[in-house]
mmCIF file of C-alpha atoms and ligand atoms in Angstrom:
data_model
loop_
_atom_site.group_PDB
_atom_site.id
_atom_site.type_symbol
_atom_site.label_atom_id
_atom_site.label_comp_id
_atom_site.label_asym_id
_atom_site.label_seq_id
_atom_site.Cartn_x
_atom_site.Cartn_y
_atom_site.Cartn_z
ATOM 1 C CA MET A 1 0.000 0.000 0.000
ATOM 2 C CA ALA A 2 1.527 3.276 -1.072
ATOM 3 C CA GLY A 3 0.950 6.710 0.285
ATOM 4 C CA PRO A 4 0.342 7.589 3.880
ATOM 5 C CA VAL A 5 -3.291 7.922 4.724
ATOM 6 C CA SER A 6 -3.922 9.225 8.182
ATOM 7 C CA ALA A 7 -7.249 7.762 9.078
ATOM 8 C CA GLY A 8 -7.632 9.502 12.405
ATOM 9 C CA PRO A 9 -11.093 10.616 13.497
ATOM 10 C CA PHE A 10 -10.006 14.267 13.353
ATOM 11 C CA LEU A 11 -9.609 13.819 9.612
ATOM 12 C CA PHE A 12 -12.634 11.762 8.692
ATOM 13 C CA VAL A 13 -15.725 13.278 10.111
ATOM 14 C CA ASN A 14 -17.612 10.546 8.310
ATOM 15 C CA ALA A 15 -16.939 7.174 9.924
ATOM 16 C CA ASN A 16 -18.126 5.260 6.868
ATOM 17 C CA LEU A 17 -15.652 7.093 4.673
ATOM 18 C CA GLU A 18 -12.871 6.234 7.075
ATOM 19 C CA ARG A 19 -13.871 2.570 7.084
ATOM 20 C CA LEU A 20 -14.186 2.427 3.307
ATOM 21 C CA ILE A 21 -10.641 3.731 3.025
ATOM 22 C CA ALA A 22 -9.523 0.993 5.428
ATOM 23 C CA LEU A 23 -11.526 -1.532 3.415
ATOM 24 C CA GLN A 24 -9.808 -0.404 0.234
ATOM 25 C CA ARG A 25 -6.445 -0.909 1.906
ATOM 26 C CA LEU A 26 -7.372 -4.455 2.870
ATOM 27 C CA ASP A 27 -8.724 -5.249 -0.591
ATOM 28 C CA SER A 28 -5.711 -3.798 -2.384
ATOM 29 C CA ALA A 29 -3.303 -5.658 -0.099
ATOM 30 C CA ALA A 30 -5.225 -8.907 -0.666
ATOM 31 C CA GLU A 31 -5.229 -8.284 -4.408
ATOM 32 C CA ASP A 32 -1.440 -7.695 -4.403
ATOM 33 C CA ALA A 33 -0.962 -10.941 -2.466
ATOM 34 C CA ARG A 34 -3.212 -12.887 -4.836
ATOM 35 C CA ARG A 35 -1.421 -11.470 -7.861
ATOM 36 C CA ARG A 36 1.930 -12.515 -6.409
ATOM 37 C CA LEU A 37 0.539 -15.975 -5.638
ATOM 38 C CA ALA A 38 -0.672 -16.283 -9.217
ATOM 39 C CA GLU A 39 2.884 -15.761 -10.464
ATOM 40 C CA GLU A 40 3.984 -19.029 -8.882
ATOM 41 C CA PRO A 41 3.679 -21.264 -11.983
ATOM 42 C CA GLU A 42 5.645 -18.761 -14.071
ATOM 43 C CA ARG A 43 8.353 -18.468 -11.426
ATOM 44 C CA THR A 44 8.580 -22.258 -11.124
ATOM 45 C CA LYS A 45 8.860 -22.518 -14.890
ATOM 46 C CA THR A 46 11.732 -20.013 -14.892
ATOM 47 C CA LEU A 47 13.593 -22.006 -12.220
ATOM 48 C CA ASP A 48 12.984 -25.279 -14.100
ATOM 49 C CA GLY A 49 14.277 -23.579 -17.247
ATOM 50 C CA ARG A 50 17.492 -22.488 -15.532
ATOM 51 C CA LEU A 51 18.171 -26.058 -14.367
ATOM 52 C CA GLU A 52 17.310 -27.502 -17.749
ATOM 53 C CA ALA A 53 19.680 -25.076 -19.496
ATOM 54 C CA ALA A 54 22.533 -26.034 -17.152
ATOM 55 C CA ARG A 55 21.807 -29.757 -17.690
ATOM 56 C CA GLN A 56 21.739 -29.165 -21.432
ATOM 57 C CA ARG A 57 25.171 -27.501 -21.319
ATOM 58 C CA VAL A 58 26.567 -30.583 -19.525
ATOM 59 C CA ALA A 59 24.949 -32.936 -22.052
ATOM 60 C CA THR A 60 26.326 -30.932 -24.988
ATOM 61 C CA ALA A 61 29.842 -30.820 -23.520
ATOM 62 C CA LYS A 62 29.788 -34.575 -22.825
ATOM 63 C CA ALA A 63 28.562 -35.341 -26.347
ATOM 64 C CA ARG A 64 31.367 -33.267 -27.851
ATOM 65 C CA SER A 65 33.902 -35.032 -25.652
ATOM 66 C CA THR A 66 32.557 -38.456 -26.690
ATOM 67 C CA ASP A 67 32.652 -37.453 -30.363
ATOM 68 C CA ASN A 68 36.215 -36.318 -29.977
ATOM 69 C CA GLN A 69 37.219 -39.660 -28.462
ATOM 70 C CA SER A 70 35.595 -41.733 -31.183
ATOM 71 C CA VAL A 71 37.169 -39.619 -33.941
ATOM 72 C CA ARG A 72 40.523 -40.010 -32.228
ATOM 73 C CA ARG A 73 40.109 -43.807 -31.963
ATOM 74 C CA ALA A 74 39.231 -43.963 -35.660
ATOM 75 C CA PHE A 75 42.439 -42.082 -36.524
ATOM 76 C CA GLU A 76 44.427 -44.382 -34.251
ATOM 77 C CA LYS A 77 43.029 -47.391 -36.158
ATOM 78 C CA ASP A 78 44.061 -45.703 -39.420
ATOM 79 C CA VAL A 79 47.569 -45.276 -38.051
ATOM 80 C CA ALA A 80 47.686 -48.985 -37.174
ATOM 81 C CA VAL A 81 46.524 -49.933 -40.669
ATOM 82 C CA HIS A 82 49.185 -47.740 -42.287
ATOM 83 C CA GLN A 83 51.840 -49.044 -39.882
ATOM 84 C CA GLY A 84 50.896 -52.563 -40.995
ATOM 85 C CA ARG A 85 51.289 -51.609 -44.649
ATOM 86 C CA LEU A 86 54.643 -49.992 -43.846
ATOM 87 C CA SER A 87 56.073 -53.121 -42.260
ATOM 88 C CA LYS A 88 54.817 -55.175 -45.226
ATOM 89 C CA PHE A 89 56.649 -52.784 -47.582
ATOM 90 C CA ARG A 90 59.772 -53.080 -45.476
ATOM 91 C CA ASP A 91 59.593 -56.907 -45.750
ATOM 92 C CA GLN A 92 59.073 -56.620 -49.505
ATOM 93 C CA LEU A 93 62.028 -54.243 -49.725
ATOM 94 C CA MET A 94 64.248 -57.147 -48.672
ATOM 95 C CA GLU A 95 63.051 -59.200 -51.624
ATOM 96 C CA VAL A 96 63.390 -56.719 -54.491
ATOM 97 C CA LYS A 97 65.785 -57.773 -57.231
ATOM 98 C CA THR A 98 66.514 -54.557 -59.114
ATOM 99 C CA ASN A 99 67.528 -51.046 -58.231
ATOM 100 C CA VAL A 100 64.434 -49.675 -59.995
ATOM 101 C CA GLU A 101 62.199 -51.919 -57.925
ATOM 102 C CA TYR A 102 64.073 -50.861 -54.812
ATOM 103 C CA GLN A 103 63.583 -47.182 -55.526
ATOM 104 C CA ALA A 104 59.905 -47.693 -56.328
ATOM 105 C CA MET A 105 59.418 -49.535 -53.064
ATOM 106 C CA GLN A 106 61.343 -46.859 -51.204
ATOM 107 C CA LYS A 107 58.896 -44.285 -52.604
ATOM 108 C CA GLU A 108 55.948 -46.349 -51.410
ATOM 109 C CA ILE A 109 57.503 -46.502 -47.967
ATOM 110 C CA GLU A 110 58.100 -42.741 -47.859
ATOM 111 C CA PHE A 111 54.557 -42.091 -48.935
ATOM 112 C CA ALA A 112 53.158 -44.461 -46.296
ATOM 113 C CA GLN A 113 55.372 -42.806 -43.668
ATOM 114 C CA SER A 114 54.102 -39.354 -44.555
ATOM 115 C CA GLU A 115 50.535 -40.718 -44.357
ATOM 116 C CA VAL A 116 51.216 -42.075 -40.881
ATOM 117 C CA LYS A 117 52.742 -38.779 -39.837
ATOM 118 C CA ALA A 118 49.727 -36.796 -41.100
ATOM 119 C CA ILE A 119 47.270 -39.029 -39.246
ATOM 120 C CA GLU A 120 49.385 -38.957 -36.081
ATOM 121 C CA ASP A 121 49.214 -35.148 -36.236
ATOM 122 C CA LYS A 122 45.457 -35.402 -36.363
ATOM 123 C CA VAL A 123 45.483 -37.751 -33.363
ATOM 124 C CA LEU A 124 47.571 -35.196 -31.493
ATOM 125 C CA GLU A 125 45.182 -32.386 -32.403
ATOM 126 C CA ARG A 126 42.285 -34.479 -31.111
ATOM 127 C CA MET A 127 44.149 -35.183 -27.879
ATOM 128 C CA ILE A 128 44.709 -31.469 -27.242
ATOM 129 C CA GLU A 129 41.102 -30.744 -28.132
ATOM 130 C CA GLY A 130 40.061 -33.661 -25.902
ATOM 131 C CA ASP A 131 41.845 -32.106 -22.905
ATOM 132 C CA GLU A 132 39.989 -28.855 -23.497
ATOM 133 C CA LEU A 133 36.680 -30.699 -23.813
ATOM 134 C CA THR A 134 37.306 -32.635 -20.607
ATOM 135 C CA ALA A 135 37.996 -29.336 -18.827
ATOM 136 C CA THR A 136 34.785 -27.909 -20.274
ATOM 137 C CA VAL A 137 32.783 -30.910 -19.048
ATOM 138 C CA LYS A 138 34.191 -30.384 -15.530
ATOM 139 C CA ARG A 139 33.430 -26.668 -15.643
ATOM 140 C CA VAL A 140 29.806 -27.042 -16.782
ATOM 141 C CA GLU A 141 29.268 -29.843 -14.248
ATOM 142 C CA THR A 142 30.444 -27.491 -11.494
ATOM 143 C CA GLU A 143 28.163 -24.788 -12.880
ATOM 144 C CA LEU A 144 25.267 -27.238 -12.866
ATOM 145 C CA ALA A 145 25.923 -28.121 -9.220
ATOM 146 C CA THR A 146 26.030 -24.411 -8.333
ATOM 147 C CA GLU A 147 22.830 -23.763 -10.255
ATOM 148 C CA GLN A 148 21.110 -26.708 -8.555
ATOM 149 C CA LYS A 149 21.960 -25.261 -5.148
ATOM 150 C CA ALA A 150 20.848 -21.755 -6.160
ATOM 151 C CA VAL A 151 17.572 -22.991 -7.645
ATOM 152 C CA GLU A 152 16.944 -25.151 -4.578
ATOM 153 C CA ALA A 153 17.462 -22.119 -2.330
ATOM 154 C CA GLU A 154 15.126 -20.046 -4.493
ATOM 155 C CA ARG A 155 12.476 -22.759 -4.379
ATOM 156 C CA ARG A 156 12.647 -22.820 -0.585
ATOM 157 C CA ALA A 157 12.455 -19.020 -0.387
ATOM 158 C CA MET A 158 9.527 -19.029 -2.796
ATOM 159 C CA ALA A 159 7.682 -21.709 -0.809
ATOM 160 C CA ALA A 160 8.128 -19.642 2.360
ATOM 161 C CA GLU A 161 6.950 -16.495 0.583
ATOM 162 C CA LEU A 162 3.897 -18.268 -0.841
ATOM 163 C CA ALA A 163 2.958 -19.661 2.562
ATOM 164 C CA GLU A 164 3.222 -16.158 3.987
ATOM 165 C CA LEU A 165 1.118 -14.721 1.169
ATOM 166 C CA LYS A 166 -1.569 -17.367 1.654
ATOM 167 C CA ALA A 167 -1.634 -16.608 5.380
ATOM 168 C CA SER A 168 -1.917 -12.890 4.711
ATOM 169 C CA VAL A 169 -4.758 -13.380 2.207
ATOM 170 C CA GLU A 170 -6.575 -15.321 4.903
ATOM 171 C CA ARG A 171 -5.815 -12.737 7.590
ATOM 172 C CA LEU A 172 -6.922 -9.866 5.332
ATOM 173 C CA GLY A 173 -10.119 -11.747 4.573
ATOM 174 C CA GLY A 174 -10.826 -12.070 8.288
ATOM 175 C CA GLU A 175 -10.150 -8.394 8.869
ATOM 176 C CA ARG A 176 -12.420 -7.541 5.964
ATOM 177 C CA THR A 177 -15.299 -9.549 7.415
ATOM 178 C CA GLU A 178 -14.884 -7.686 10.714
ATOM 179 C CA LEU A 179 -14.666 -4.284 9.084
ATOM 180 C CA VAL A 180 -17.597 -4.790 6.727
ATOM 181 C CA ARG A 181 -19.882 -5.405 9.725
ATOM 182 C CA ALA A 182 -19.264 -1.850 10.905
ATOM 183 C CA ILE A 183 -19.996 -0.199 7.536
ATOM 184 C CA ASP A 184 -23.377 1.177 6.597
ATOM 185 C CA PRO A 185 -24.884 -1.262 4.028
ATOM 186 C CA GLN A 186 -25.647 1.502 1.556
ATOM 187 C CA ALA A 187 -22.111 2.888 1.694
ATOM 188 C CA LEU A 188 -20.777 -0.642 1.334
ATOM 189 C CA ALA A 189 -23.026 -1.249 -1.677
ATOM 190 C CA VAL A 190 -21.605 1.837 -3.400
ATOM 191 C CA PHE A 191 -18.083 0.645 -2.622
ATOM 192 C CA GLU A 192 -18.708 -2.858 -3.971
ATOM 193 C CA LEU A 193 -20.396 -1.562 -7.096
ATOM 194 C CA VAL A 194 -17.549 0.811 -7.950
ATOM 195 C CA ALA A 195 -14.887 -1.748 -7.003
ATOM 196 C CA GLY A 196 -16.550 -4.278 -9.298
ATOM 197 C CA ARG A 197 -16.421 -1.872 -12.207
ATOM 198 C CA ARG A 198 -13.071 -0.243 -11.456
ATOM 199 C CA ASN A 199 -10.696 -3.134 -11.112
ATOM 200 C CA GLY A 200 -11.130 -3.437 -7.362
ATOM 201 C CA VAL A 201 -10.277 0.190 -6.578
ATOM 202 C CA ALA A 202 -13.322 2.069 -5.284
ATOM 203 C CA VAL A 203 -11.645 4.839 -3.306
ATOM 204 C CA ALA A 204 -9.523 7.718 -4.613
ATOM 205 C CA GLU A 205 -7.722 10.569 -3.008
ATOM 206 C CA ALA A 206 -8.644 14.024 -4.274
ATOM 207 C CA ARG A 207 -5.521 16.080 -4.501
ATOM 208 C CA ASP A 208 -5.101 19.632 -5.767
ATOM 209 C CA GLY A 209 -8.636 19.509 -7.071
ATOM 210 C CA ILE A 210 -7.972 16.388 -9.137
ATOM 211 C CA CYS A 211 -9.106 12.784 -8.731
ATOM 212 C CA SER A 212 -5.736 11.099 -8.186
ATOM 213 C CA ILE A 213 -6.749 7.952 -10.060
ATOM 214 C CA CYS A 214 -8.621 9.102 -13.160
ATOM 215 C CA HIS A 215 -6.767 12.458 -13.149
ATOM 216 C CA VAL A 216 -9.837 14.430 -14.061
ATOM 217 C CA ARG A 217 -10.298 17.828 -12.391
ATOM 218 C CA LEU A 218 -13.204 17.973 -9.985
ATOM 219 C CA ARG A 219 -15.676 20.803 -10.023
ATOM 220 C CA PRO A 220 -14.510 23.344 -7.390
ATOM 221 C CA GLN A 221 -17.704 22.902 -5.422
ATOM 222 C CA VAL A 222 -17.246 19.114 -5.387
ATOM 223 C CA PHE A 223 -13.642 19.422 -4.300
ATOM 224 C CA ASN A 224 -14.600 21.796 -1.501
ATOM 225 C CA THR A 225 -17.125 19.283 -0.237
ATOM 226 C CA VAL A 226 -14.608 16.429 -0.495
ATOM 227 C CA ARG A 227 -12.115 18.448 1.554
ATOM 228 C CA ARG A 228 -14.431 18.268 4.526
ATOM 229 C CA ASN A 229 -14.355 14.435 4.525
ATOM 230 C CA ASP A 230 -17.816 14.451 6.060
ATOM 231 C CA GLN A 231 -19.798 12.654 3.392
ATOM 232 C CA LEU A 232 -19.416 10.139 0.566
ATOM 233 C CA ILE A 233 -18.735 12.029 -2.653
ATOM 234 C CA GLN A 234 -18.049 10.137 -5.868
ATOM 235 C CA CYS A 235 -15.859 11.319 -8.691
ATOM 236 C CA ASP A 236 -18.067 12.469 -11.580
ATOM 237 C CA THR A 237 -15.799 10.710 -14.031
ATOM 238 C CA CYS A 238 -14.700 7.400 -12.495
ATOM 239 C CA ASN A 239 -17.334 7.173 -9.736
ATOM 240 C CA ARG A 240 -14.751 6.396 -7.098
ATOM 241 C CA ILE A 241 -15.427 7.535 -3.561
ATOM 242 C CA LEU A 242 -13.267 10.573 -2.917
ATOM 243 C CA TYR A 243 -11.415 11.606 0.208
ATOM 244 C CA PHE A 244 -9.053 14.397 1.061
ATOM 245 C CA SER A 245 -5.779 14.054 2.936
ATOM 246 C CA PRO A 246 -4.428 17.397 4.233
ATOM 247 C CA ALA A 247 -1.161 15.653 5.136
ATOM 248 C CA ALA A 248 -0.648 14.518 1.544
ATOM 249 C CA PRO A 249 2.393 15.961 -0.223
ATOM 250 C CA VAL A 250 1.794 18.583 -2.870
ATOM 251 C CA ALA A 251 1.367 16.929 -6.243
ATOM 252 C CA THR A 252 4.039 17.486 -8.841
ATOM 253 C CA PRO A 253 3.175 20.026 -11.559
ATOM 254 C CA ASP A 254 2.647 17.331 -14.161
ATOM 255 C CA GLY A 255 -0.033 15.805 -12.010
ATOM 256 C CA VAL A 256 1.778 12.565 -11.186
ATOM 257 C CA SER A 257 0.029 11.009 -8.256
ATOM 258 C CA GLN A 258 0.288 8.142 -5.822
ATOM 259 C CA PRO A 259 -1.037 4.714 -6.820
ATOM 260 C CA ALA A 260 -4.534 3.789 -5.844
ATOM 261 C CA GLN A 261 -5.343 3.481 -2.166
HETATM 262 ZN ZN1 ZN B 1 -11.960 9.847 -10.771
#
């Protein structure tokens, strides 16, 4: 509830007006609590989403690490195959009869050696990359653990807040029942009618000759009557029940006012 409203008897000559202002406070507080309660599914979804994103980062990092290992193993098999061919060439080299054959075989061997070297370089690249990927997996796993703790803490805080909100909705409801008993039925009927049509806000402060909620200027005679706080006067434009608070701060020149009471 924003804005100080002194509800002392010296201010509100009309007891019903004073009680309707109190009723509005209760209703607005209950409405705020209900609105906050209604945000629960969205807040839960956001927390679930944070966890899911962290889990997804771990899954992605692990998949990349696994890919890297299988590519590396495939290259290592290639190396073995080429090594096998190399040793066969070396055996054959022993059996060549002519110099030409020898040189041809030598070329084959050199080529196979360069192949092996190229693939071994690739294996090395994958090993370096693999170290980086392993480090990434560890990092995102740590991040996931941190996120799990944070989300868990937020869930607990939210559960406590929701329990408190539910209790306050109940308490406000009880206070409302009490208060309503003391209000003149006709005054209450006006309040309920306006509240039903005006988004739950049936009471408005009149400040500087203006209805602080619909911002329409009151007729001077109406404002003068409202200033006395001795009867229920409704805004001509929004129908809200008007009151005057002498203690209220002077409104800014652009007419910005306090939120609804
Ligand atoms: Zn108004």
